[in-house]
Backbone as a printed PyTorch tensor [residue, N CA C, xyz], in Angstrom:
tensor([[[ -75.3820,   65.1000,  -24.8080],
         [ -76.5160,   64.2520,  -25.0710],
         [ -77.3660,   64.1730,  -23.8020]],

        [[ -78.6630,   64.2420,  -23.9630],
         [ -79.5420,   64.2320,  -22.7910],
         [ -79.6230,   62.8350,  -22.1760]],

        [[ -80.0510,   62.8040,  -20.9370],
         [ -80.1920,   61.5390,  -20.2300],
         [ -81.2350,   60.6630,  -20.9140]],

        [[ -82.2970,   61.2760,  -21.3940],
         [ -83.3470,   60.5090,  -22.0760],
         [ -82.8030,   59.8530,  -23.3410]],

        [[ -82.0290,   60.5970,  -24.1290],
         [ -81.4590,   60.0570,  -25.3550],
         [ -80.4830,   58.9240,  -25.0480]],

        [[ -79.6640,   59.1150,  -24.0350],
         [ -78.7230,   58.0620,  -23.6460],
         [ -79.4680,   56.7770,  -23.2850]],

        [[ -80.5250,   56.9220,  -22.5130],
         [ -81.3000,   55.7540,  -22.1140],
         [ -81.9580,   55.0630,  -23.2920]],

        [[ -82.4600,   55.8690,  -24.2380],
         [ -83.1200,   55.2860,  -25.4070],
         [ -82.1390,   54.5790,  -26.3410]],

        [[ -80.8890,   54.9770,  -26.3180],
         [ -79.8870,   54.3230,  -27.1540],
         [ -79.2880,   53.1080,  -26.4510]],

        [[ -78.9940,   53.2520,  -25.1740],
         [ -78.2650,   52.2150,  -24.4510],
         [ -79.1370,   50.9920,  -24.1230]],

        [[ -80.4220,   51.1810,  -23.8650],
         [ -81.2800,   50.0420,  -23.4970],
         [ -81.3530,   48.9990,  -24.6120]],

        [[ -81.6900,   49.3670,  -25.8430],
         [ -81.7250,   48.3370,  -26.8940],
         [ -80.3440,   47.7480,  -27.1920]],

        [[ -79.3000,   48.5690,  -27.0810],
         [ -77.9580,   48.0660,  -27.3100],
         [ -77.5880,   47.0140,  -26.2650]],

        [[ -77.9440,   47.2690,  -25.0220],
         [ -77.6880,   46.2970,  -23.9600],
         [ -78.4460,   45.0010,  -24.1780]],

        [[ -79.7040,   45.1140,  -24.5910],
         [ -80.4820,   43.8990,  -24.8670],
         [ -79.9080,   43.1280,  -26.0500]],

        [[ -79.4370,   43.8620,  -27.0650],
         [ -78.8360,   43.2030,  -28.2200],
         [ -77.5640,   42.4570,  -27.8270]],

        [[ -76.6920,   43.0990,  -27.0460],
         [ -75.4640,   42.4380,  -26.6190],
         [ -75.7560,   41.2190,  -25.7510]],

        [[ -76.7320,   41.3270,  -24.8850],
         [ -77.1070,   40.1890,  -24.0370],
         [ -77.5980,   39.0260,  -24.8960]],

        [[ -78.4330,   39.3220,  -25.8780],
         [ -78.9430,   38.2740,  -26.7650],
         [ -77.8210,   37.6500,  -27.5850]],

        [[ -76.9120,   38.4860,  -28.0680],
         [ -75.7660,   37.9660,  -28.8270],
         [ -74.9080,   37.0730,  -27.9370]],

        [[ -74.7490,   37.4550,  -26.6830],
         [ -73.9910,   36.6290,  -25.7400],
         [ -74.6300,   35.2720,  -25.5250]],

        [[ -75.9580,   35.2300,  -25.4700],
         [ -76.6460,   33.9430,  -25.3400],
         [ -76.4280,   33.0700,  -26.5680]],

        [[ -76.4490,   33.6940,  -27.7430],
         [ -76.2080,   32.9340,  -28.9770],
         [ -74.7920,   32.3760,  -29.0090]],

        [[ -73.8230,   33.1770,  -28.6390],
         [ -72.4320,   32.7200,  -28.6200],
         [ -72.2540,   31.6380,  -27.5660]],

        [[ -72.9510,   31.7620,  -26.4530],
         [ -72.8830,   30.7270,  -25.4200],
         [ -73.4110,   29.3980,  -25.9500]],

        [[ -74.4790,   29.4430,  -26.7200],
         [ -74.9940,   28.1910,  -27.2910],
         [ -73.9890,   27.5800,  -28.2700]],

        [[ -73.2280,   28.4250,  -28.9860],
         [ -72.1790,   27.9170,  -29.8690],
         [ -71.0860,   27.2280,  -29.0470]],

        [[ -70.7240,   27.8290,  -27.9140],
         [ -69.7050,   27.2380,  -27.0440],
         [ -70.1700,   25.8900,  -26.4960]],

        [[ -71.4100,   25.8240,  -26.0910],
         [ -71.9480,   24.5620,  -25.5590],
         [ -71.9850,   23.5030,  -26.6510]],

        [[ -72.3850,   23.8890,  -27.8480],
         [ -72.4300,   22.9430,  -28.9680],
         [ -71.0270,   22.4610,  -29.3300]],

        [[ -70.0480,   23.3750,  -29.2890],
         [ -68.6620,   22.9860,  -29.5870],
         [ -68.1530,   21.9860,  -28.5580]],

        [[ -68.4790,   22.1950,  -27.3080],
         [ -68.0530,   21.2580,  -26.2580],
         [ -68.7300,   19.9080,  -26.4420]],

        [[ -70.0090,   19.9620,  -26.7740],
         [ -70.7660,   18.7170,  -26.9660],
         [ -70.2370,   17.9250,  -28.1660]],

        [[ -69.7930,   18.6410,  -29.1900],
         [ -69.2950,   17.9760,  -30.3970],
         [ -67.8550,   17.5050,  -30.2520]],

        [[ -67.2160,   17.7940,  -29.1450],
         [ -65.8660,   17.3000,  -28.9020],
         [ -64.7700,   18.2100,  -29.4420]],

        [[ -65.0040,   19.4830,  -29.5450],
         [ -63.9830,   20.4280,  -29.9980],
         [ -62.8870,   20.5240,  -28.9380]],

        [[ -61.7760,   21.0880,  -29.3170],
         [ -60.6750,   21.2320,  -28.3670],
         [ -61.0830,   22.1660,  -27.2260]],

        [[ -60.3820,   21.9740,  -26.1030],
         [ -60.6750,   22.7840,  -24.9250],
         [ -60.5250,   24.2700,  -25.2430]],

        [[ -59.4620,   24.6180,  -25.9200],
         [ -59.1910,   26.0250,  -26.2140],
         [ -60.3090,   26.6370,  -27.0450]],

        [[ -60.8470,   25.9040,  -27.9930],
         [ -61.8790,   26.4470,  -28.8790],
         [ -63.1650,   26.7510,  -28.1180]],

        [[ -63.6950,   25.7570,  -27.4090],
         [ -64.9690,   26.0220,  -26.7330],
         [ -64.7940,   26.9350,  -25.5310]],

        [[ -63.6020,   26.9100,  -24.9050],
         [ -63.3550,   27.8080,  -23.7810],
         [ -63.3430,   29.2600,  -24.2470]],

        [[ -62.6910,   29.5420,  -25.3630],
         [ -62.6470,   30.9110,  -25.8750],
         [ -64.0340,   31.3840,  -26.3100]],

        [[ -64.8200,   30.5020,  -26.9100],
         [ -66.2040,   30.8660,  -27.2400],
         [ -66.9780,   31.2010,  -25.9640]],

        [[ -66.7610,   30.4240,  -24.9130],
         [ -67.4380,   30.6750,  -23.6420],
         [ -67.0270,   31.9940,  -23.0130]],

        [[ -65.7270,   32.2980,  -23.0630],
         [ -65.2460,   33.5690,  -22.5190],
         [ -65.8430,   34.7370,  -23.2970]],

        [[ -65.8480,   34.6070,  -24.6210],
         [ -66.4250,   35.6530,  -25.4670],
         [ -67.9070,   35.8500,  -25.1380]],

        [[ -68.6170,   34.7440,  -24.9120],
         [ -70.0430,   34.8600,  -24.5810],
         [ -70.2390,   35.5520,  -23.2330]],

        [[ -69.3790,   35.2660,  -22.2660],
         [ -69.4930,   35.9280,  -20.9670],
         [ -69.2270,   37.4190,  -21.0740]],

        [[ -68.2740,   37.7980,  -21.9190],
         [ -67.9990,   39.2230,  -22.1250],
         [ -69.2280,   39.9140,  -22.7030]],

        [[ -69.8520,   39.2840,  -23.7020],
         [ -71.0400,   39.8800,  -24.3100],
         [ -72.2130,   39.9270,  -23.3260]],

        [[ -72.4240,   38.8430,  -22.5950],
         [ -73.5260,   38.8020,  -21.6210],
         [ -73.3630,   39.8800,  -20.5570]],

        [[ -72.1700,   39.9450,  -19.9630],
         [ -71.9520,   40.9350,  -18.9010],
         [ -71.9930,   42.3550,  -19.4380]],

        [[ -71.4390,   42.5630,  -20.6280],
         [ -71.5070,   43.8960,  -21.2310],
         [ -72.9420,   44.3180,  -21.4850]],

        [[ -73.7610,   43.4060,  -21.9840],
         [ -75.1710,   43.7070,  -22.2200],
         [ -75.9140,   44.0250,  -20.9380]],

        [[ -75.6410,   43.2400,  -19.8960],
         [ -76.2950,   43.5030,  -18.6110],
         [ -75.8690,   44.8460,  -18.0280]],

        [[ -74.5910,   45.1750,  -18.1620],
         [ -74.1160,   46.4540,  -17.6450],
         [ -74.7520,   47.6220,  -18.3890]],

        [[ -74.8310,   47.5270,  -19.7130],
         [ -75.4440,   48.6070,  -20.4770],
         [ -76.9250,   48.7480,  -20.1510]],

        [[ -77.6120,   47.6230,  -20.0370],
         [ -79.0350,   47.6980,  -19.7080],
         [ -79.2310,   48.2580,  -18.3010]],

        [[ -78.3680,   47.8810,  -17.3790],
         [ -78.4380,   48.4440,  -16.0260],
         [ -78.2170,   49.9440,  -16.0180]],

        [[ -77.3040,   50.4030,  -16.8640],
         [ -77.0610,   51.8400,  -16.9830],
         [ -78.2950,   52.5410,  -17.5360]],

        [[ -78.9710,   51.9070,  -18.4970],
         [ -80.1880,   52.4870,  -19.0600],
         [ -81.2820,   52.5790,  -17.9930]],

        [[ -81.3750,   51.5760,  -17.1540],
         [ -82.3490,   51.6110,  -16.0500],
         [ -82.0080,   52.7490,  -15.0940]],

        [[ -80.7230,   52.9490,  -14.8620],
         [ -80.2800,   54.0520,  -14.0010],
         [ -80.6750,   55.4050,  -14.5890]],

        [[ -80.4730,   55.5630,  -15.9030],
         [ -80.8820,   56.8070,  -16.5560],
         [ -82.3850,   57.0220,  -16.4100]],

        [[ -83.1490,   55.9630,  -16.5640],
         [ -84.6020,   56.0740,  -16.4440],
         [ -85.0060,   56.4790,  -15.0180]],

        [[ -84.3300,   55.9170,  -14.0390],
         [ -84.6170,   56.2800,  -12.6420],
         [ -84.2840,   57.7520,  -12.3900]],

        [[ -83.1860,   58.2300,  -12.9740],
         [ -82.8370,   59.6450,  -12.8400],
         [ -83.9130,   60.5300,  -13.4420]],

        [[ -84.4110,   60.1490,  -14.6160],
         [ -85.4710,   60.9350,  -15.2560],
         [ -86.7290,   60.9680,  -14.3980]],

        [[ -87.1180,   59.8030,  -13.8840],
         [ -88.3150,   59.7480,  -13.0450],
         [ -88.1460,   60.5750,  -11.7760]],

        [[ -86.9690,   60.5260,  -11.1660],
         [ -86.7250,   61.2940,   -9.9520],
         [ -86.7560,   62.7910,  -10.2360]],

        [[ -86.1320,   63.1990,  -11.3350],
         [ -86.1450,   64.6180,  -11.6920],
         [ -87.5660,   65.1000,  -11.9360]],

        [[ -88.3600,   64.2950,  -12.6230],
         [ -89.7520,   64.6680,  -12.8840],
         [ -90.5130,   64.8080,  -11.5770]],

        [[ -90.2970,   63.8910,  -10.6510],
         [ -90.9580,   63.9490,   -9.3470],
         [ -90.5670,   65.2110,   -8.5910]],

        [[ -89.2690,   65.5340,   -8.5720],
         [ -88.7910,   66.7130,   -7.8530],
         [ -89.3770,   67.9770,   -8.4620]],

        [[ -89.3920,   68.0560,   -9.7940],
         [ -89.9580,   69.2450,  -10.4480],
         [ -91.4240,   69.4130,  -10.0850]],

        [[ -92.1920,   68.3430,  -10.1000],
         [ -93.6130,   68.4230,   -9.7410],
         [ -93.7930,   68.8730,   -8.3020]],

        [[ -92.9990,   68.3260,   -7.4140],
         [ -93.1130,   68.7110,   -6.0030],
         [ -92.7460,   70.1770,   -5.7950]],

        [[ -91.7110,   70.6380,   -6.4850],
         [ -91.3260,   72.0360,   -6.3430],
         [ -92.3990,   72.9710,   -6.8920]],

        [[ -93.0030,   72.6100,   -8.0220],
         [ -94.0870,   73.4270,   -8.5720],
         [ -95.2780,   73.4440,   -7.6140]],

        [[ -95.5610,   72.2990,   -7.0270],
         [ -96.6730,   72.2000,   -6.0770],
         [ -96.4170,   73.0980,   -4.8610]],

        [[ -95.2030,   73.0760,   -4.3410],
         [ -94.8590,   73.9250,   -3.2000],
         [ -94.9130,   75.3960,   -3.5700]],

        [[ -94.4580,   75.7330,   -4.7800],
         [ -94.5210,   77.1290,   -5.2200],
         [ -95.9630,   77.6190,   -5.3030]],

        [[ -96.8620,   76.7890,   -5.8290],
         [ -98.2810,   77.1700,   -5.9100],
         [ -98.8660,   77.3570,   -4.5170]],

        [[ -98.5550,   76.4330,   -3.6120],
         [ -99.0720,   76.5530,   -2.2490],
         [ -98.5100,   77.7960,   -1.5580]],

        [[ -97.2530,   78.0890,   -1.7870],
         [ -96.6360,   79.2640,   -1.2010],
         [ -97.2720,   80.5370,   -1.7530]],

        [[ -97.5320,   80.5630,   -3.0630],
         [ -98.1740,   81.7300,   -3.6800],
         [ -99.5900,   81.9070,   -3.1290]],

        [[-100.3210,   80.8190,   -2.9380],
         [-101.6730,   80.9070,   -2.3670],
         [-101.6340,   81.4460,   -0.9390]],

        [[-100.6720,   80.9880,   -0.1670],
         [-100.5880,   81.4660,    1.2190],
         [-100.2350,   82.9490,    1.2580]],

        [[ -99.4160,   83.4060,    0.3260],
         [ -99.1060,   84.8420,    0.2550],
         [-100.3310,   85.6450,   -0.1460]],

        [[-101.1380,   85.1460,   -1.0590],
         [-102.3580,   85.8440,   -1.4790],
         [-103.3340,   85.9470,   -0.3160]],

        [[-103.4330,   84.8920,    0.4660],
         [-104.3480,   84.9210,    1.6120],
         [-103.8800,   85.9440,    2.6500]],

        [[-102.5920,   86.0930,    2.8180],
         [-102.0640,   87.0520,    3.7830],
         [-102.2890,   88.4840,    3.3180]],

        [[-102.2190,   88.7040,    2.0060],
         [-102.3760,   90.0600,    1.4620],
         [-103.8330,   90.4490,    1.3100]],

        [[-104.7590,   89.4940,    1.3550],
         [-106.1830,   89.8020,    1.1760],
         [-106.6590,   90.6270,    2.3820]],

        [[-107.5940,   91.5710,    2.1470],
         [-108.1480,   92.3570,    3.2510],
         [-108.8440,   91.4580,    4.2500]],

        [[-108.8280,   91.8340,    5.5310],
         [-109.3750,   90.9700,    6.5720],
         [-110.8780,   90.6960,    6.4130]],

        [[-111.6360,   91.5610,    5.7980],
         [-113.0670,   91.3610,    5.6760],
         [-113.4620,   90.4360,    4.5330]],

        [[-112.5660,   90.2420,    3.5830],
         [-112.8930,   89.4270,    2.4200],
         [-112.1710,   88.0890,    2.4950]],

        [[-112.8790,   87.0610,    2.1020],
         [-112.2490,   85.7240,    2.0350],
         [-112.3540,   85.2410,    0.5930]],

        [[-111.3000,   84.5630,    0.1480],
         [-111.2960,   84.0400,   -1.2260],
         [-111.9030,   82.6470,   -1.2340]],

        [[-112.5880,   82.3490,   -2.3230],
         [-113.2260,   81.0410,   -2.4550],
         [-112.3180,   80.0540,   -3.1150]]])
């Protein structure tokens, strides 16, 4: 799977997990406020932290993939630019001394 495809799949998934974690966290807070047992609201809170951190990690990975794509694009452009400049310098060296290119 390409880096671009991975990024396009993982970014929305990370945002979804993060949002789900916030929803579960609100359930944990509501359970605590309503006087539920410690075990019940604590487990809801732990579950919400797992979802929140998992979502953040996936979204961070998607950002990393995007940075890799941008860096690769930059390197390719720079290499093409250097190749063109190198080809131009070779043409100037091969041109007869009396003629100059415009």
